[in-house]
Short mmCIF file of C-alpha atoms in Angstrom, two decimals:
data_model
loop_
_atom_site.label_atom_id
_atom_site.label_comp_id
_atom_site.label_asym_id
_atom_site.label_seq_id
_atom_site.Cartn_x
_atom_site.Cartn_y
_atom_site.Cartn_z
CA SER A 22 -102.30 208.68 -25.87
CA ARG A 23 -101.76 212.17 -26.94
CA VAL A 24 -104.53 212.41 -29.58
CA PRO A 25 -107.62 213.11 -27.04
CA SER A 26 -106.01 216.12 -25.65
CA GLU A 27 -105.04 217.58 -28.87
CA SER A 28 -108.78 217.26 -29.70
CA SER A 29 -109.86 218.72 -26.57
CA ALA A 30 -107.51 221.81 -26.94
CA ASP A 31 -108.74 222.06 -30.64
CA CYS A 32 -112.44 222.08 -29.46
CA THR A 33 -111.32 224.89 -26.91
CA SER A 34 -109.75 226.94 -29.37
CA ALA A 35 -113.13 226.79 -31.64
CA LYS A 36 -114.98 227.90 -28.55
CA GLN A 37 -112.79 230.70 -27.76
CA MET A 38 -112.97 232.01 -31.68
CA LYS A 39 -116.82 231.91 -31.26
CA CYS A 40 -116.89 233.91 -28.11
CA ALA A 41 -114.44 236.43 -29.43
CA LEU A 42 -116.14 236.76 -32.78
CA ALA A 43 -119.62 237.09 -30.97
CA LEU A 44 -118.01 240.03 -28.78
CA LEU A 45 -116.78 241.79 -31.89
CA LEU A 46 -120.19 241.42 -33.60
CA LEU A 47 -121.87 242.87 -30.42
CA VAL A 48 -119.24 245.79 -29.95
CA THR A 49 -118.80 246.79 -33.58
CA PRO A 50 -122.48 248.50 -33.92
CA ALA A 51 -121.96 250.06 -30.66
CA LEU A 52 -119.09 251.92 -32.04
CA GLY A 53 -121.24 253.35 -34.66
CA LEU A 54 -118.58 252.53 -37.40
CA GLU A 55 -121.07 251.39 -39.95
CA SER A 56 -123.49 254.59 -39.93
CA SER A 57 -121.87 257.41 -38.90
CA LEU A 58 -120.24 259.45 -42.02
CA THR A 59 -118.39 261.76 -39.65
CA PHE A 60 -116.35 259.33 -38.07
CA ASP A 61 -113.61 260.35 -36.16
CA ALA A 62 -110.79 257.76 -36.44
CA GLY A 63 -108.22 258.98 -34.07
CA ALA A 64 -110.87 259.77 -31.51
CA ALA A 65 -112.50 256.25 -31.74
CA LYS A 66 -109.01 254.66 -31.50
CA ASN A 67 -108.96 256.16 -28.00
CA ARG A 68 -112.02 254.91 -26.87
CA PRO A 69 -112.12 252.01 -24.16
CA VAL A 70 -114.21 249.80 -26.53
CA SER A 71 -111.83 250.73 -29.38
CA LYS A 72 -109.37 248.87 -27.24
CA VAL A 73 -111.16 246.06 -26.74
CA VAL A 74 -112.25 245.66 -30.17
CA THR A 75 -108.66 245.63 -31.31
CA LEU A 76 -107.66 243.32 -28.46
CA LEU A 77 -110.50 241.04 -29.53
CA LYS A 78 -109.27 241.20 -33.18
CA ASP A 79 -105.68 240.66 -32.18
CA MET A 80 -106.88 237.42 -30.29
CA LEU A 81 -109.07 236.45 -33.20
CA LYS A 82 -105.67 236.06 -35.35
CA GLN A 83 -103.91 234.52 -32.59
CA LEU A 84 -106.68 232.11 -32.19
CA GLU A 85 -107.11 231.54 -35.87
CA LYS A 86 -103.16 230.94 -36.05
CA GLU A 87 -103.43 228.53 -33.12
CA ALA A 88 -106.47 226.43 -34.79
CA GLU A 89 -104.72 225.90 -37.88
CA GLU A 90 -101.54 224.80 -35.80
CA ASP A 91 -103.65 222.54 -33.61
CA GLU A 92 -105.18 221.25 -36.96
CA GLU A 93 -101.86 220.51 -38.54
CA ILE A 94 -100.54 218.68 -35.48
CA TYR A 95 -103.80 216.75 -35.02
CA ASP A 96 -103.39 215.87 -38.82
CA LYS A 97 -99.85 214.56 -37.93
CA MET A 98 -100.72 212.84 -35.04
CA ALA A 99 -103.75 210.82 -36.51
CA CYS A 100 -101.49 209.76 -39.43
CA TRP A 101 -98.91 208.83 -37.03
CA CYS A 102 -101.34 206.75 -35.13
CA GLU A 103 -102.92 205.21 -38.12
CA THR A 104 -99.38 204.48 -39.66
CA ASN A 105 -97.82 203.07 -36.63
CA ASP A 106 -101.06 200.85 -36.19
CA LYS A 107 -100.79 199.34 -39.44
CA GLU A 108 -97.14 198.74 -39.42
CA LYS A 109 -97.37 197.25 -35.71
CA THR A 110 -100.10 195.14 -36.51
CA LYS A 111 -98.28 193.59 -39.69
CA SER A 112 -95.21 193.24 -37.82
CA ILE A 113 -96.99 191.28 -35.07
CA ALA A 114 -98.83 189.08 -37.73
CA ASP A 115 -95.37 188.59 -39.47
CA ALA A 116 -93.58 187.61 -36.11
CA GLU A 117 -96.41 185.11 -35.01
CA ALA A 118 -96.08 183.46 -38.56
CA ARG A 119 -92.04 183.43 -38.19
CA ILE A 120 -92.10 181.96 -34.88
CA ALA A 121 -94.79 179.40 -35.87
CA ASP A 122 -92.29 178.63 -38.75
CA LEU A 123 -89.10 178.73 -36.44
CA THR A 124 -90.47 176.47 -34.07
CA SER A 125 -91.16 173.75 -36.77
CA LYS A 126 -87.99 174.23 -38.35
CA ILE A 127 -86.28 173.90 -34.81
CA GLU A 128 -88.10 170.54 -34.25
CA GLU A 129 -87.10 169.37 -37.62
CA LEU A 130 -83.58 170.12 -37.12
CA THR A 131 -83.45 168.66 -33.54
CA ALA A 132 -84.58 165.39 -35.02
CA LEU A 133 -82.12 165.58 -37.73
CA SER A 134 -79.43 166.46 -35.29
CA ALA A 135 -80.42 163.07 -33.15
CA GLN A 136 -80.57 160.96 -36.34
CA LEU A 137 -77.29 161.98 -37.63
CA ASN A 138 -75.55 161.45 -34.22
CA THR A 139 -77.17 157.78 -34.24
CA GLU A 140 -75.78 157.45 -37.92
CA ILE A 141 -72.37 158.61 -37.25
CA LYS A 142 -72.31 156.39 -33.83
CA THR A 143 -73.39 153.18 -36.25
CA LEU A 144 -70.87 153.99 -38.90
CA ASP A 145 -67.86 154.31 -36.37
CA GLU A 146 -68.73 151.13 -34.84
CA GLU A 147 -68.70 149.45 -38.36
CA VAL A 148 -65.41 150.92 -39.22
CA ALA A 149 -63.90 149.94 -35.91
CA LYS A 150 -65.13 146.47 -36.42
CA ASN A 151 -63.98 146.38 -39.94
CA GLN A 152 -60.73 147.70 -38.65
CA GLN A 153 -60.42 144.98 -35.96
CA ALA A 154 -61.28 142.29 -38.34
CA LEU A 155 -58.11 143.62 -40.72
CA ASP A 156 -56.06 143.79 -37.83
CA GLU A 157 -56.76 140.28 -36.76
CA ALA A 158 -56.46 139.06 -40.01
CA THR A 159 -53.04 140.90 -40.50
CA ALA A 160 -51.95 139.43 -37.26
CA MET A 161 -52.87 135.80 -38.53
CA ARG A 162 -51.25 136.34 -41.86
CA GLN A 163 -47.94 137.63 -40.31
CA LYS A 164 -48.26 134.43 -37.97
CA GLN A 165 -48.87 132.34 -41.14
CA LEU A 166 -45.97 133.60 -43.15
CA ALA A 167 -43.59 133.04 -40.40
CA GLU A 168 -44.57 129.50 -39.96
CA PHE A 169 -44.14 129.17 -43.67
CA THR A 170 -40.85 130.58 -43.80
CA ALA A 171 -39.62 128.88 -41.10
CA GLU A 172 -40.83 125.53 -42.42
CA GLU A 173 -40.02 126.36 -46.16
CA LYS A 174 -36.55 127.12 -44.53
CA ASP A 175 -36.42 123.69 -42.87
CA MET A 176 -37.79 121.85 -45.82
CA LEU A 177 -35.44 123.41 -48.51
CA SER A 178 -32.54 122.54 -45.90
CA ALA A 179 -33.86 118.67 -45.85
CA ILE A 180 -34.12 118.88 -49.52
CA SER A 181 -30.56 119.93 -49.90
CA ALA A 182 -29.09 117.65 -47.49
CA LEU A 183 -31.03 114.81 -49.14
CA LYS A 184 -29.72 115.96 -52.71
CA GLN A 185 -25.99 115.81 -51.04
CA ALA A 186 -26.31 112.29 -49.83
CA ILE A 187 -28.03 111.15 -52.97
CA THR A 188 -24.96 112.89 -55.00
CA VAL A 189 -22.46 111.12 -52.63
CA LEU A 190 -23.93 107.57 -53.18
CA SER A 191 -24.81 108.00 -57.05
CA LYS A 192 -21.25 108.63 -57.72
CA HIS A 193 -20.78 105.12 -56.60
CA ASN A 194 -23.95 103.94 -58.34
CA ALA A 195 -25.09 102.72 -55.10
CA ALA A 196 -23.51 99.59 -55.58
CA SER A 197 -21.89 99.15 -52.15
CA LEU A 198 -21.00 101.40 -49.22
CA LEU A 199 -17.57 99.94 -49.16
CA GLN A 200 -16.60 102.09 -52.12
CA VAL A 201 -17.50 105.35 -50.18
CA GLU A 202 -15.17 106.82 -47.86
CA THR A 203 -15.94 106.63 -44.26
CA SER A 204 -16.25 110.37 -43.98
CA GLN A 205 -18.48 110.51 -46.56
CA ALA A 206 -20.69 107.75 -45.47
CA GLN A 207 -20.89 109.27 -42.10
CA MET A 208 -21.92 112.70 -43.73
CA VAL A 209 -24.73 110.89 -45.40
CA ALA A 210 -25.65 109.11 -42.19
CA ALA A 211 -25.55 112.35 -40.36
CA LYS A 212 -27.85 114.26 -42.60
CA LEU A 213 -30.26 111.49 -43.24
CA GLU A 214 -30.37 111.53 -39.09
CA MET A 215 -30.90 115.24 -38.66
CA VAL A 216 -33.79 115.14 -41.46
CA MET A 217 -35.43 112.24 -39.69
CA ALA A 218 -35.34 114.02 -36.27
CA LYS A 219 -36.79 117.27 -37.66
CA HIS A 220 -39.26 115.78 -40.22
CA SER A 221 -40.00 112.10 -38.93
CA HIS A 222 -44.34 113.59 -38.75
CA MET A 223 -43.52 114.45 -42.64
CA LEU A 224 -42.39 110.87 -43.51
CA LYS A 225 -45.50 109.18 -41.65
CA GLY A 226 -47.36 107.21 -44.25
CA HIS A 227 -44.31 107.42 -46.92
CA LEU A 228 -41.97 105.29 -45.16
CA THR A 229 -42.64 101.48 -44.03
CA HIS A 230 -41.78 100.09 -40.67
CA SER A 231 -38.92 98.02 -42.33
CA GLU A 232 -37.54 101.21 -44.44
CA ARG A 233 -37.27 102.86 -40.96
CA GLN A 234 -35.51 100.23 -39.60
CA ILE A 235 -33.13 100.38 -42.32
CA VAL A 236 -32.53 103.79 -42.00
CA ALA A 237 -32.02 103.66 -38.42
CA SER A 238 -29.52 100.76 -38.89
CA PHE A 239 -27.55 103.02 -41.26
CA ILE A 240 -27.66 105.74 -39.00
CA GLN A 241 -25.89 103.79 -36.15
CA ALA A 242 -23.57 101.88 -38.99
CA PRO A 243 -23.16 103.95 -42.06
CA SER A 244 -20.62 101.47 -43.51
CA TYR A 245 -23.13 98.52 -43.39
CA ALA A 246 -22.87 97.43 -47.06
CA PRO A 247 -25.90 95.21 -47.66
CA GLN A 248 -28.28 98.06 -47.01
CA SER A 249 -26.81 100.52 -49.83
CA GLY A 250 -29.02 99.73 -52.25
CA ALA A 251 -32.04 100.33 -50.09
CA ILE A 252 -30.70 103.45 -48.44
CA PHE A 253 -30.32 105.16 -51.92
CA GLY A 254 -33.99 104.24 -52.76
CA ILE A 255 -35.06 105.49 -49.57
CA LEU A 256 -33.20 109.05 -49.91
CA LYS A 257 -34.58 109.61 -53.25
CA GLN A 258 -38.14 108.67 -51.79
CA MET A 259 -37.29 111.17 -48.78
CA LYS A 260 -36.32 113.94 -51.23
CA GLU A 261 -39.37 113.43 -53.70
CA THR A 262 -41.93 113.34 -50.38
CA PHE A 263 -40.06 116.81 -49.21
CA GLU A 264 -40.24 118.30 -52.65
CA ASN A 265 -43.98 117.50 -52.91
CA ASN A 266 -44.51 118.91 -49.53
CA LEU A 267 -42.52 122.00 -50.19
CA SER A 268 -44.57 122.61 -53.75
CA SER A 269 -47.95 121.93 -51.75
CA SER A 270 -46.92 124.51 -49.13
CA GLN A 271 -46.09 126.91 -51.36
CA LYS A 272 -49.16 126.67 -53.10
CA GLU A 273 -50.88 126.88 -49.91
CA GLU A 274 -48.96 130.17 -48.93
CA MET A 275 -49.96 131.64 -52.49
CA GLN A 276 -53.58 131.13 -51.80
CA SER A 277 -53.52 132.19 -48.28
CA GLN A 278 -51.72 135.16 -49.45
CA GLN A 279 -54.28 136.18 -52.29
CA ALA A 280 -57.33 135.26 -49.85
CA TYR A 281 -55.49 137.91 -47.23
CA ASP A 282 -54.96 140.46 -49.92
CA ASP A 283 -58.67 140.15 -51.17
CA LEU A 284 -59.87 140.33 -47.51
CA LYS A 285 -57.71 143.47 -46.79
CA ALA A 286 -58.85 145.17 -50.33
CA ALA A 287 -62.33 144.70 -49.18
CA LYS A 288 -61.80 145.87 -45.63
CA GLU A 289 -59.85 148.97 -46.54
CA ALA A 290 -62.79 149.76 -49.02
CA GLU A 291 -65.44 149.31 -46.41
CA ILE A 292 -63.10 151.33 -43.80
CA LYS A 293 -62.77 153.74 -46.40
CA ALA A 294 -66.39 153.99 -47.21
CA GLY A 295 -67.31 153.99 -43.61
CA THR A 296 -65.03 156.60 -43.04
CA ASP A 297 -66.17 159.06 -45.87
CA GLN A 298 -69.79 158.31 -44.75
CA SER A 299 -69.11 159.46 -41.03
CA ASP A 300 -67.03 162.61 -42.15
CA THR A 301 -69.73 163.56 -44.66
CA LYS A 302 -72.57 163.36 -41.72
CA THR A 303 -70.10 164.63 -39.02
CA GLN A 304 -69.95 168.02 -41.25
CA GLU A 305 -73.67 167.65 -42.02
CA LEU A 306 -74.29 167.25 -38.18
CA ALA A 307 -72.09 170.66 -37.78
CA ASP A 308 -74.16 172.25 -40.08
CA THR A 309 -77.19 171.35 -38.72
CA ASP A 310 -76.17 172.29 -35.26
CA GLU A 311 -75.17 175.56 -36.65
CA LYS A 312 -78.55 176.20 -37.98
CA LEU A 313 -80.34 174.82 -35.31
CA ALA A 314 -78.59 177.40 -32.66
CA GLU A 315 -79.15 180.17 -35.47
CA SER A 316 -82.80 179.55 -35.47
CA LYS A 317 -83.29 179.34 -31.59
CA GLN A 318 -81.59 182.55 -31.25
CA ASP A 319 -83.67 183.91 -34.31
CA LEU A 320 -86.84 182.42 -32.31
CA GLU A 321 -85.79 184.13 -29.10
CA ASP A 322 -85.05 187.61 -30.92
CA THR A 323 -88.59 187.15 -32.80
CA ARG A 324 -90.28 186.64 -29.52
CA MET A 325 -88.77 189.85 -27.96
CA SER A 326 -89.53 191.81 -30.95
CA LEU A 327 -92.89 190.58 -30.97
CA ASP A 328 -93.23 191.33 -27.01
CA ALA A 329 -92.04 194.79 -27.87
CA ASP A 330 -94.77 195.58 -30.96
CA GLN A 331 -97.39 194.10 -28.58
CA ALA A 332 -96.62 196.23 -25.78
CA PHE A 333 -96.33 199.43 -28.15
#
């Protein structure tokens, strides 16, 4: 904005120089300085015209000096305007290009952030489902183990009672309960009654109706001799049944435990994998959101810089 005024000042100075030079050329011959050989310098110095000439010469020197200064200022201003015009034009172009890049980058980061949020939510839901399945399987396994432990304890107790009863009868070769002391016979009857009461469901299909009647009669009258041989055989059969059932239950328990261990290992692996992926994506989301915030701030700063450059 200052360049036109500086140019006008330069033009004005040039006109003043021309006027001063013209006056000087007109006045100098009038003084007779060029043709008079008897020129009195002292007298000429005191003439009014001489003073004017001196003044004009001084003005000419001052105007020449000012013209040089004006030219130097003009050159600096022209150089400054040209340089800043190029710099600002380039800066504006760079800012516009950066705004386009940042806008595209913000759109990509926004989409990535939304995608990561969805993926993290899905992973967390899968981890929660796997954890719930594992918890349910663990609760079921604990219940099964408790039931097996109680059943195993009962069967071991029944087998032990049957073994004791068989041992008592076998000492007398199961010939006759008359040879067995009353207290021992009663002990056998009591154990047999206990086993029948607690495990009658396990004996279904293993004792015939007549064998059940014999057992019931023995429990009511432990010293009933004619049934001693049959009772001995029934006790051995019952013991074998319980031992087979116990063996089967133990095998089933081992299989159930193995199945649970396999399920637990698989679920824990899935939970760990899902948790690790969720943690990785959560960190990626944090980095993405940080870059997104930085890009938005960068975009705002670039737009402000662009507005300032355009206004300049």
